[in-house]
mmCIF file with all atom_site columns, C-alpha atoms in Angstrom:
data_model
loop_
_atom_site.group_PDB
_atom_site.id
_atom_site.type_symbol
_atom_site.label_atom_id
_atom_site.label_alt_id
_atom_site.label_comp_id
_atom_site.label_asym_id
_atom_site.label_entity_id
_atom_site.label_seq_id
_atom_site.pdbx_PDB_ins_code
_atom_site.Cartn_x
_atom_site.Cartn_y
_atom_site.Cartn_z
_atom_site.occupancy
_atom_site.B_iso_or_equiv
_atom_site.pdbx_formal_charge
_atom_site.auth_seq_id
_atom_site.auth_comp_id
_atom_site.auth_asym_id
_atom_site.auth_atom_id
_atom_site.pdbx_PDB_model_num
ATOM 1  C CA . MET A 1 1  ? 174.437 61.060 133.224 1.00 0.00 ? 23 MET A CA 1
ATOM 2  C CA . THR A 1 2  ? 174.388 64.838 132.869 1.00 0.00 ? 24 THR A CA 1
ATOM 3  C CA . LYS A 1 3  ? 172.510 66.239 129.902 1.00 0.00 ? 25 LYS A CA 1
ATOM 4  C CA . LYS A 1 4  ? 174.786 68.048 127.460 1.00 0.00 ? 26 LYS A CA 1
ATOM 5  C CA . LYS A 1 5  ? 173.927 71.617 126.521 1.00 0.00 ? 27 LYS A CA 1
ATOM 6  C CA . ILE A 1 6  ? 174.231 72.139 122.771 1.00 0.00 ? 28 ILE A CA 1
ATOM 7  C CA . LEU A 1 7  ? 174.188 75.428 120.878 1.00 0.00 ? 29 LEU A CA 1
ATOM 8  C CA . LEU A 1 8  ? 172.991 74.848 117.325 1.00 0.00 ? 30 LEU A CA 1
ATOM 9  C CA . LEU A 1 9  ? 173.756 77.543 114.708 1.00 0.00 ? 31 LEU A CA 1
ATOM 10 C CA . PHE A 1 10 ? 172.027 76.614 111.452 1.00 0.00 ? 32 PHE A CA 1
ATOM 11 C CA . LEU A 1 11 ? 170.227 78.574 108.809 1.00 0.00 ? 33 LEU A CA 1
ATOM 12 C CA . GLN A 1 12 ? 168.187 75.580 107.630 1.00 0.00 ? 34 GLN A CA 1
ATOM 13 C CA . CYS A 1 13 ? 166.880 72.371 109.228 1.00 0.00 ? 35 CYS A CA 1
ATOM 14 C CA . CYS A 1 14 ? 167.138 73.661 112.814 1.00 0.00 ? 36 CYS A CA 1
ATOM 15 C CA . ASP A 1 15 ? 163.913 71.954 113.860 1.00 0.00 ? 37 ASP A CA 1
ATOM 16 C CA . PHE A 1 16 ? 165.056 68.573 112.571 1.00 0.00 ? 38 PHE A CA 1
ATOM 17 C CA . PHE A 1 17 ? 168.463 68.665 114.269 1.00 0.00 ? 39 PHE A CA 1
ATOM 18 C CA . SER A 1 18 ? 166.971 70.013 117.506 1.00 0.00 ? 40 SER A CA 1
ATOM 19 C CA . PHE A 1 19 ? 164.424 67.194 117.549 1.00 0.00 ? 41 PHE A CA 1
ATOM 20 C CA . VAL A 1 20 ? 167.025 64.472 116.962 1.00 0.00 ? 42 VAL A CA 1
ATOM 21 C CA . LEU A 1 21 ? 169.447 65.814 119.576 1.00 0.00 ? 43 LEU A CA 1
ATOM 22 C CA . GLU A 1 22 ? 166.670 66.212 122.147 1.00 0.00 ? 44 GLU A CA 1
ATOM 23 C CA . GLN A 1 23 ? 165.664 62.565 121.565 1.00 0.00 ? 45 GLN A CA 1
ATOM 24 C CA . PHE A 1 24 ? 169.159 61.664 122.810 1.00 0.00 ? 46 PHE A CA 1
ATOM 25 C CA . GLY A 1 25 ? 168.704 63.774 125.945 1.00 0.00 ? 47 GLY A CA 1
ATOM 26 C CA . ALA A 1 26 ? 170.454 66.986 124.913 1.00 0.00 ? 48 ALA A CA 1
ATOM 27 C CA . ILE A 1 27 ? 169.293 70.446 125.923 1.00 0.00 ? 49 ILE A CA 1
ATOM 28 C CA . VAL A 1 28 ? 169.319 72.326 122.606 1.00 0.00 ? 50 VAL A CA 1
ATOM 29 C CA . THR A 1 29 ? 169.346 76.068 122.007 1.00 0.00 ? 51 THR A CA 1
ATOM 30 C CA . ALA A 1 30 ? 168.889 76.826 118.308 1.00 0.00 ? 52 ALA A CA 1
ATOM 31 C CA . VAL A 1 31 ? 169.868 80.216 116.885 1.00 0.00 ? 53 VAL A CA 1
ATOM 32 C CA . ALA A 1 32 ? 169.972 81.605 113.358 1.00 0.00 ? 54 ALA A CA 1
ATOM 33 C CA . SER A 1 33 ? 172.692 84.263 113.556 1.00 0.00 ? 55 SER A CA 1
ATOM 34 C CA . LYS A 1 34 ? 176.227 84.685 114.832 1.00 0.00 ? 56 LYS A CA 1
ATOM 35 C CA . ASP A 1 35 ? 175.123 87.524 117.103 1.00 0.00 ? 57 ASP A CA 1
ATOM 36 C CA . GLU A 1 36 ? 172.549 85.308 118.807 1.00 0.00 ? 58 GLU A CA 1
ATOM 37 C CA . ALA A 1 37 ? 175.121 82.516 119.061 1.00 0.00 ? 59 ALA A CA 1
ATOM 38 C CA . LEU A 1 38 ? 177.661 84.788 120.767 1.00 0.00 ? 60 LEU A CA 1
ATOM 39 C CA . GLN A 1 39 ? 175.068 85.925 123.286 1.00 0.00 ? 61 GLN A CA 1
ATOM 40 C CA . VAL A 1 40 ? 174.089 82.334 124.124 1.00 0.00 ? 62 VAL A CA 1
ATOM 41 C CA . LEU A 1 41 ? 177.756 81.308 124.372 1.00 0.00 ? 63 LEU A CA 1
ATOM 42 C CA . ILE A 1 42 ? 178.364 84.011 126.959 1.00 0.00 ? 64 ILE A CA 1
ATOM 43 C CA . GLN A 1 43 ? 175.175 83.377 128.953 1.00 0.00 ? 65 GLN A CA 1
ATOM 44 C CA . SER A 1 44 ? 174.761 79.599 129.023 1.00 0.00 ? 66 SER A CA 1
ATOM 45 C CA . LYS A 1 45 ? 178.229 78.219 128.194 1.00 0.00 ? 67 LYS A CA 1
ATOM 46 C CA . PRO A 1 46 ? 177.103 75.187 126.149 1.00 0.00 ? 68 PRO A CA 1
ATOM 47 C CA . ASP A 1 47 ? 179.149 71.986 126.108 1.00 0.00 ? 69 ASP A CA 1
ATOM 48 C CA . ILE A 1 48 ? 178.939 71.646 122.323 1.00 0.00 ? 70 ILE A CA 1
ATOM 49 C CA . LEU A 1 49 ? 178.603 74.147 119.469 1.00 0.00 ? 71 LEU A CA 1
ATOM 50 C CA . LEU A 1 50 ? 177.338 72.841 116.112 1.00 0.00 ? 72 LEU A CA 1
ATOM 51 C CA . ILE A 1 51 ? 177.591 75.145 113.106 1.00 0.00 ? 73 ILE A CA 1
ATOM 52 C CA . ALA A 1 52 ? 176.439 74.530 109.546 1.00 0.00 ? 74 ALA A CA 1
ATOM 53 C CA . ILE A 1 53 ? 178.033 76.646 106.856 1.00 0.00 ? 75 ILE A CA 1
ATOM 54 C CA . LEU A 1 54 ? 175.921 76.210 103.753 1.00 0.00 ? 76 LEU A CA 1
ATOM 55 C CA . GLY A 1 55 ? 176.504 77.516 100.267 1.00 0.00 ? 77 GLY A CA 1
ATOM 56 C CA . CYS A 1 56 ? 180.225 78.200 100.590 1.00 0.00 ? 78 CYS A CA 1
ATOM 57 C CA . GLN A 1 57 ? 182.240 78.014 97.408  1.00 0.00 ? 79 GLN A CA 1
ATOM 58 C CA . LYS A 1 58 ? 185.965 78.269 96.715  1.00 0.00 ? 80 LYS A CA 1
#
């Protein structure tokens, strides 16, 4: 089975989510800004993009 490449864009808890996903065999790249995320998207073309939007209100 091929390892999935995951781009993780979180402002908090990045280490926890990276650890859990890596335990399931994923290759995780964690970034903390949209600019970093765009650069990684262009360069490594991850299979999955996980984004946490925290603190949003209506």
